[in-house]
Coordinates of C-alpha atoms and ligand atoms in Angstrom, one line a residue:
M1 CA 20.1 -23.8 -16.7
S2 CA 23.6 -22.4 -16.2
A3 CA 25.8 -20.3 -13.9
N4 CA 24.9 -19.5 -10.3
T5 CA 22.0 -22.0 -10.0
G6 CA 23.6 -23.3 -6.8
E7 CA 24.1 -26.9 -5.9
T8 CA 20.8 -27.6 -4.0
A9 CA 18.2 -25.3 -5.6
T10 CA 15.2 -27.2 -7.0
I11 CA 14.3 -25.6 -10.2
P12 CA 10.5 -25.9 -10.8
A13 CA 9.1 -26.2 -14.4
L14 CA 5.7 -24.8 -13.4
T15 CA 4.3 -22.0 -11.3
R16 CA 0.9 -21.5 -9.9
E17 CA -0.5 -18.0 -10.6
I18 CA -3.6 -15.9 -10.2
Q19 CA -5.1 -14.7 -13.4
L20 CA -7.7 -12.1 -14.1
A21 CA -10.6 -14.2 -15.3
S22 CA -13.1 -11.4 -15.8
R23 CA -13.5 -7.7 -14.9
P24 CA -15.5 -6.8 -11.8
H25 CA -18.5 -4.5 -11.9
G26 CA -18.4 -2.9 -8.5
R27 CA -17.1 -5.1 -5.7
P28 CA -14.8 -7.9 -7.0
V29 CA -16.1 -11.4 -6.6
P30 CA -14.3 -14.8 -6.6
A31 CA -15.3 -15.5 -10.3
N32 CA -13.1 -12.5 -11.3
F33 CA -10.0 -14.5 -10.4
R34 CA -8.6 -17.9 -11.6
L35 CA -5.9 -20.0 -10.0
T36 CA -4.0 -21.9 -12.6
E37 CA -0.6 -23.5 -13.3
T38 CA 1.6 -22.4 -16.2
N39 CA 5.1 -23.3 -17.5
L40 CA 7.9 -21.1 -16.3
P41 CA 9.9 -19.6 -19.2
E42 CA 13.5 -20.7 -19.6
L43 CA 15.9 -18.4 -17.9
Q44 CA 17.7 -16.1 -20.3
D45 CA 21.0 -14.3 -19.9
G46 CA 20.6 -11.5 -17.4
Q47 CA 17.5 -13.1 -15.8
V48 CA 16.8 -14.6 -12.4
L49 CA 14.3 -17.1 -11.0
V50 CA 12.7 -15.9 -7.8
R51 CA 10.7 -18.0 -5.4
N52 CA 8.1 -15.6 -4.0
L53 CA 7.8 -15.6 -0.2
Y54 CA 5.2 -12.9 0.3
I55 CA 3.0 -11.0 -2.2
S56 CA 1.6 -7.6 -1.5
V57 CA -2.1 -6.9 -1.6
D58 CA -2.9 -3.3 -2.4
P59 CA -5.9 -1.2 -3.0
Y60 CA -4.6 0.2 -6.3
M61 CA -5.0 -3.2 -7.8
R62 CA -8.7 -2.7 -7.9
G63 CA -8.2 0.1 -10.4
R64 CA -6.0 -2.2 -12.6
M65 CA -8.9 -4.7 -12.8
N66 CA -10.9 -2.1 -14.8
D67 CA -10.2 -1.7 -18.5
V68 CA -9.6 2.1 -18.3
K69 CA -6.7 4.2 -19.1
S70 CA -4.9 5.2 -15.8
Y71 CA -1.5 5.8 -14.4
S72 CA -1.0 2.0 -14.1
A73 CA -1.9 -0.2 -17.0
P74 CA -5.0 -2.5 -16.7
F75 CA -4.4 -6.2 -15.9
K76 CA -4.9 -8.3 -19.0
L77 CA -7.7 -10.8 -19.1
D78 CA -6.5 -14.4 -18.8
E79 CA -3.0 -13.4 -17.8
A80 CA -1.4 -13.4 -14.4
M81 CA -2.0 -10.3 -12.3
E82 CA 1.0 -8.3 -11.1
G83 CA 2.0 -6.5 -8.0
G84 CA 4.7 -6.2 -5.4
A85 CA 6.4 -9.3 -4.1
V86 CA 9.5 -10.3 -2.1
G87 CA 11.3 -13.5 -2.7
E88 CA 14.5 -15.5 -2.8
V89 CA 16.6 -15.8 -5.9
I90 CA 16.9 -19.6 -6.6
A91 CA 18.6 -19.4 -9.9
S92 CA 20.6 -16.7 -11.6
R93 CA 22.0 -16.0 -15.1
S94 CA 23.0 -12.5 -14.0
S95 CA 26.2 -11.3 -12.4
E96 CA 24.1 -8.7 -10.5
R97 CA 22.2 -11.3 -8.4
T98 CA 23.3 -14.4 -6.5
V99 CA 21.4 -17.4 -5.5
G100 CA 20.1 -16.7 -2.0
D101 CA 19.6 -13.0 -2.5
T102 CA 16.3 -11.6 -1.2
V103 CA 14.7 -9.2 -3.7
V104 CA 11.6 -7.2 -4.2
H105 CA 10.0 -7.0 -7.7
A106 CA 6.7 -6.5 -9.4
L107 CA 5.7 -10.0 -10.4
G108 CA 3.5 -10.9 -7.5
W109 CA 0.3 -13.1 -7.6
R110 CA 2.4 -16.2 -8.5
G111 CA 4.6 -18.7 -6.7
Y112 CA 7.7 -18.3 -8.9
A113 CA 8.8 -15.5 -11.2
V114 CA 11.3 -15.3 -14.0
L115 CA 12.4 -11.8 -14.7
D116 CA 15.4 -9.5 -15.6
A117 CA 17.7 -9.1 -12.7
A118 CA 17.6 -5.3 -13.4
A119 CA 13.9 -5.4 -12.5
T120 CA 14.6 -6.7 -9.0
S121 CA 15.9 -4.7 -6.0
P122 CA 17.9 -6.5 -3.3
V123 CA 16.9 -5.9 0.3
N124 CA 18.8 -6.2 3.5
T125 CA 17.0 -8.7 5.7
D126 CA 19.4 -7.9 8.6
L127 CA 17.3 -4.7 8.9
A128 CA 13.9 -6.4 9.1
P129 CA 12.1 -9.6 8.0
A130 CA 11.6 -9.9 4.3
S131 CA 7.8 -9.0 4.5
A132 CA 8.7 -5.6 5.9
F133 CA 10.1 -4.6 2.5
L134 CA 6.5 -4.7 1.1
G135 CA 5.3 -2.6 3.9
A136 CA 7.0 -0.3 6.4
L137 CA 10.4 -0.5 4.6
G138 CA 8.9 -0.6 1.0
M139 CA 6.6 1.2 -1.3
T140 CA 3.9 1.5 1.4
G141 CA 6.2 3.2 3.9
L142 CA 7.6 5.5 1.3
T143 CA 4.1 6.6 0.4
A144 CA 3.5 7.6 4.0
Y145 CA 6.8 9.4 4.3
A146 CA 6.8 11.2 1.0
G147 CA 3.1 12.1 1.2
L148 CA 3.4 13.6 4.6
L149 CA 6.8 15.3 4.4
K150 CA 7.3 16.1 0.7
V151 CA 3.7 16.5 -0.6
A152 CA 1.9 18.0 2.4
E153 CA 5.1 19.7 3.6
F154 CA 4.3 18.8 7.2
K155 CA 6.1 20.9 9.8
S156 CA 6.8 20.2 13.5
G157 CA 4.1 21.5 15.8
E158 CA 1.3 21.0 13.2
V159 CA -1.9 19.0 13.7
V160 CA -2.4 16.1 11.3
F161 CA -5.5 14.1 10.4
V162 CA -5.1 10.8 8.5
S163 CA -7.9 8.5 7.2
G164 CA -7.5 4.8 6.7
A165 CA -5.3 5.3 9.8
A166 CA -5.1 1.6 10.9
G167 CA -4.1 0.5 7.4
A168 CA -0.6 0.0 6.0
V169 CA 0.0 3.6 4.9
G170 CA -2.1 5.4 7.4
S171 CA -0.6 3.8 10.5
L172 CA 2.8 4.9 9.4
V173 CA 1.7 8.4 8.5
G174 CA 0.4 9.0 12.1
Q175 CA 3.6 7.6 13.6
I176 CA 5.9 9.5 11.3
A177 CA 4.0 12.7 12.1
K178 CA 4.5 12.1 15.8
A179 CA 8.2 11.2 15.3
K180 CA 8.6 14.5 13.4
G181 CA 7.0 16.6 16.2
A182 CA 3.3 16.8 15.4
S183 CA 1.4 18.6 18.2
R184 CA -1.6 16.3 17.6
V185 CA -2.4 13.3 15.3
I186 CA -5.9 12.2 14.7
G187 CA -6.9 9.0 12.9
S188 CA -10.1 7.5 11.6
A189 CA -10.6 3.8 11.0
G190 CA -13.4 1.3 10.5
S191 CA -13.8 -0.5 13.9
A192 CA -13.4 -0.1 17.6
E193 CA -10.5 -2.5 17.7
K194 CA -8.7 -0.4 15.1
V195 CA -9.4 2.8 17.0
A196 CA -7.9 1.2 20.1
R197 CA -4.8 0.1 18.2
L198 CA -4.3 3.7 16.9
L199 CA -4.2 5.0 20.5
E200 CA -1.7 2.2 21.4
L201 CA 0.5 3.4 18.5
G202 CA 0.6 6.9 19.9
F203 CA -2.2 8.7 18.0
D204 CA -3.7 11.4 20.2
A205 CA -7.3 10.8 19.1
A206 CA -9.1 8.4 16.9
F207 CA -12.6 7.6 15.9
D208 CA -14.6 4.9 14.0
Y209 CA -16.1 6.6 11.0
H210 CA -19.2 4.3 11.3
D211 CA -20.1 5.9 14.6
G212 CA -21.5 9.2 13.2
P213 CA -20.9 11.8 10.6
V214 CA -17.1 12.2 9.9
A215 CA -17.4 16.0 10.0
E216 CA -18.8 15.9 13.5
Q217 CA -16.4 13.4 14.8
L218 CA -13.4 15.1 13.3
A219 CA -14.5 18.5 14.6
G220 CA -14.8 17.0 18.1
A221 CA -11.3 15.5 17.9
A222 CA -9.7 18.6 16.4
G223 CA -11.4 21.2 18.6
E224 CA -11.1 25.0 17.9
R225 CA -7.5 24.6 16.6
G226 CA -8.5 22.6 13.5
I227 CA -6.0 20.6 11.5
D228 CA -3.1 21.8 9.4
V229 CA -2.6 18.6 7.3
Y230 CA -5.0 16.0 6.0
F231 CA -3.5 12.8 4.6
D232 CA -6.3 11.4 2.5
N233 CA -6.5 7.7 1.9
V234 CA -10.3 7.6 1.5
G235 CA -11.8 10.5 -0.3
G236 CA -15.6 11.2 -0.3
E237 CA -17.1 12.1 3.1
H238 CA -13.7 12.1 4.8
L239 CA -12.3 14.7 2.4
E240 CA -15.3 16.9 2.8
A241 CA -15.0 16.7 6.6
A242 CA -11.3 17.6 6.4
L243 CA -11.9 20.6 4.2
G244 CA -14.3 21.9 6.8
T245 CA -11.7 21.4 9.6
L246 CA -8.5 22.6 7.9
T247 CA -7.0 25.9 9.0
V248 CA -6.0 28.7 6.7
G249 CA -3.0 27.6 4.6
G250 CA -3.8 23.9 5.3
R251 CA -2.6 21.2 3.0
V252 CA -4.1 17.9 1.8
A253 CA -1.9 15.1 0.5
M254 CA -4.3 13.2 -1.9
C255 CA -3.0 9.7 -1.6
G256 CA -6.0 7.5 -2.3
A257 CA -9.8 7.4 -2.4
I258 CA -10.7 3.9 -1.4
S259 CA -14.3 4.8 -0.5
Q260 CA -14.8 5.2 -4.3
Y261 CA -12.8 2.3 -5.8
N262 CA -15.8 0.0 -6.2
S263 CA -18.1 2.8 -7.4
T264 CA -20.0 2.1 -10.6
E265 CA -21.1 5.7 -11.0
P266 CA -19.1 9.0 -10.8
T267 CA -19.2 10.2 -7.2
P268 CA -19.9 13.9 -6.3
A269 CA -17.0 16.1 -5.4
P270 CA -16.8 17.5 -1.8
R271 CA -19.7 19.9 -1.6
N272 CA -17.6 22.4 0.3
L273 CA -14.7 22.5 -2.1
M274 CA -15.1 26.3 -2.3
Q275 CA -13.6 26.5 1.2
A276 CA -10.2 25.9 -0.5
I277 CA -10.4 29.5 -1.8
G278 CA -11.0 31.4 1.4
K279 CA -8.7 29.2 3.5
Q280 CA -6.0 29.2 0.7
L281 CA -5.7 25.4 0.9
T282 CA -3.4 23.3 -1.2
L283 CA -4.8 20.0 -2.4
K284 CA -2.0 17.9 -4.1
G285 CA -2.4 14.5 -5.5
F286 CA 0.7 12.3 -5.8
L287 CA 2.0 8.9 -6.8
V288 CA 4.7 7.3 -4.8
G289 CA 6.6 6.5 -8.0
G290 CA 7.5 10.2 -8.3
Y291 CA 9.4 10.0 -5.0
W292 CA 11.4 6.8 -5.5
Q293 CA 14.6 8.8 -5.3
H294 CA 14.0 9.2 -1.5
M295 CA 13.8 5.4 -0.9
A296 CA 17.4 5.0 0.4
E297 CA 17.0 8.0 2.7
Y298 CA 13.6 6.7 3.8
V299 CA 14.8 3.1 4.5
G300 CA 17.7 4.5 6.6
T301 CA 15.4 6.7 8.7
M302 CA 12.6 4.2 9.1
S303 CA 14.9 1.3 10.0
G304 CA 16.3 3.5 12.8
W305 CA 12.7 4.2 14.0
L306 CA 11.8 0.5 13.9
D307 CA 15.0 -0.3 15.8
D308 CA 14.4 2.1 18.7
G309 CA 10.6 1.5 18.8
T310 CA 9.6 4.9 17.6
V311 CA 7.5 3.3 14.9
R312 CA 5.7 -0.1 15.0
Y313 CA 4.0 -1.8 12.1
D314 CA 1.2 -4.3 11.9
E315 CA 0.8 -7.0 9.3
T316 CA -2.2 -9.2 8.4
V317 CA -0.8 -12.3 6.8
V318 CA -3.0 -14.7 4.8
D319 CA -1.5 -18.1 4.0
G320 CA -1.4 -19.6 0.5
L321 CA -1.6 -18.3 -3.0
D322 CA -5.1 -19.8 -3.5
N323 CA -6.3 -17.4 -0.7
A324 CA -4.9 -14.3 -2.4
P325 CA -8.1 -13.3 -4.2
Q326 CA -10.1 -13.5 -0.9
A327 CA -7.3 -11.5 0.9
F328 CA -7.7 -8.8 -1.8
M329 CA -11.5 -8.7 -1.4
D330 CA -11.1 -8.6 2.4
L331 CA -8.6 -5.7 2.1
L332 CA -11.3 -3.6 0.3
D333 CA -13.7 -4.5 3.1
G334 CA -11.3 -3.5 5.9
A335 CA -10.3 -7.0 7.2
N336 CA -6.7 -5.9 7.5
T337 CA -4.9 -4.1 10.3
G338 CA -1.6 -2.8 8.9
K339 CA -0.2 -4.3 5.7
M340 CA -2.2 -7.0 4.0
L341 CA 0.2 -9.8 2.8
V342 CA -0.1 -13.3 1.3
R343 CA 2.5 -15.8 2.4
I344 CA 3.3 -18.2 -0.3
Ligands
NAP1 P1 -4.9 -0.2 3.7 O1 -5.2 1.1 4.3 O2 -3.9 -1.1 4.5 O3 -6.2 -1.0 3.4 C1 -7.3 -0.5 2.9 C2 -8.2 0.0 4.0 O4 -9.2 0.9 3.5 C3 -9.0 -1.1 4.7 O5 -8.3 -1.8 5.7 C4 -10.2 -0.3 5.2 O6 -10.0 0.0 6.6 C5 -10.2 1.0 4.4 N1 -11.5 1.2 3.7 C6 -12.1 0.4 2.8 N2 -13.2 0.9 2.4 C7 -13.4 2.1 3.0 C8 -14.4 3.2 3.0 N3 -15.5 3.1 2.3 N4 -14.1 4.3 3.8 C9 -13.0 4.4 4.6 N5 -12.1 3.4 4.6 C10 -12.2 2.3 3.9 O7 -4.3 0.0 2.3 P2 -3.0 0.9 1.9 O8 -2.1 0.0 1.0 O9 -2.4 1.4 3.2 O10 -3.5 2.1 1.1 C11 -4.2 3.2 1.7 C12 -4.6 4.2 0.6 O11 -3.4 4.7 0.0 C13 -5.4 3.6 -0.5 O12 -6.4 4.5 -0.9 C14 -4.4 3.4 -1.6 O13 -5.0 3.3 -2.9 C15 -3.5 4.6 -1.4 N6 -2.1 4.4 -1.9 C16 -1.7 5.4 -2.8 C17 -0.4 5.4 -3.2 C18 0.1 6.5 -4.1 O14 1.1 6.4 -4.7 N7 -0.7 7.6 -4.2 C19 0.5 4.3 -2.8 C20 0.0 3.4 -1.9 C21 -1.3 3.4 -1.5 P3 -11.2 0.4 7.6 O15 -11.5 -0.8 8.4 O16 -10.6 1.5 8.4 O17 -12.4 0.8 6.7

């Protein structure tokens, strides 16, 4: 190994990684994953070796476990799964990255990654701890920011409802809406503890969607005024409830539909979709990848909000790569508050 390897870096020959062993039918089970050890490829010119510190655990990975054509290619059977990670460069054959740099990249689900330096993005850990660049200062946060401000075109004074509100994206959506002058922010989540946390974070109202029909609970929280923006992380019953509560000219940012990710049969559309006509609603789906050009602006704004306490973020950290499959299954079951991460 050549230039920039540093004096003291221990260069491993092997890495542990989580492979996709089989494709789930419905809910993922432990047998769908395999922990194995493989040789690390030799570093080529222009490449870096990264020791992963944290890997990101995200709902969209459930879709990549299926063998279906989608916006993100399926994981391949018997190969390492992929996903966001943040780590430290421990060897470099690139002039763009130096040993000791902290970078984010897309080769998660493993202890070490060899990849092109150009496929890594350096992050400034003076702004926040490395893990934050997978959450509040990373893809997750940009999803919340772009979805609320660019997709739903939220304006000061409006009423916002967000589902999955105690999760990584949702908790930021609510707080960004407050920071930008929302007159009322309503969140839904899956437990009494999560509802209490939302109120601590500054949400004006929150409810546990297990406590009764979402439409009734949302109508109670929104009152006569209704909602102007619905940030949808969940789909299904939540989307139907929001359509019934949106005001004329209301907007929906369609971010995710986690209530349907494990479905084995097509799920019915909201039965009240027709309301979109009379209320002149806009329902707009989006992928964060289409808003990457706003990342620098976003990190600047969000790091200021984190600094002055306007926004707070939660993390649920699971230790050890061998526990990553369980962390992923637990994420789909709602075990996380804020961003679900695995510390390697
Ligand atoms: P997250 O919200 O931190 O974690 C997932 C949460 O979903 C769980 O904690 C659970 O919380 C909730 N959940 C699970 N099953 C549910 C159900 N049947 N009904 C209602 N809630 C359920 O995950 P995230 O990373 O922030 O992602 C949130 C959503 O954004 C996901 O739909 C994800 O796919 C989407 N997303 C989209 C983009 C994009 O580019 N469009 C980018 C990132 C994320 P409870 O305890 O509250 O049930």
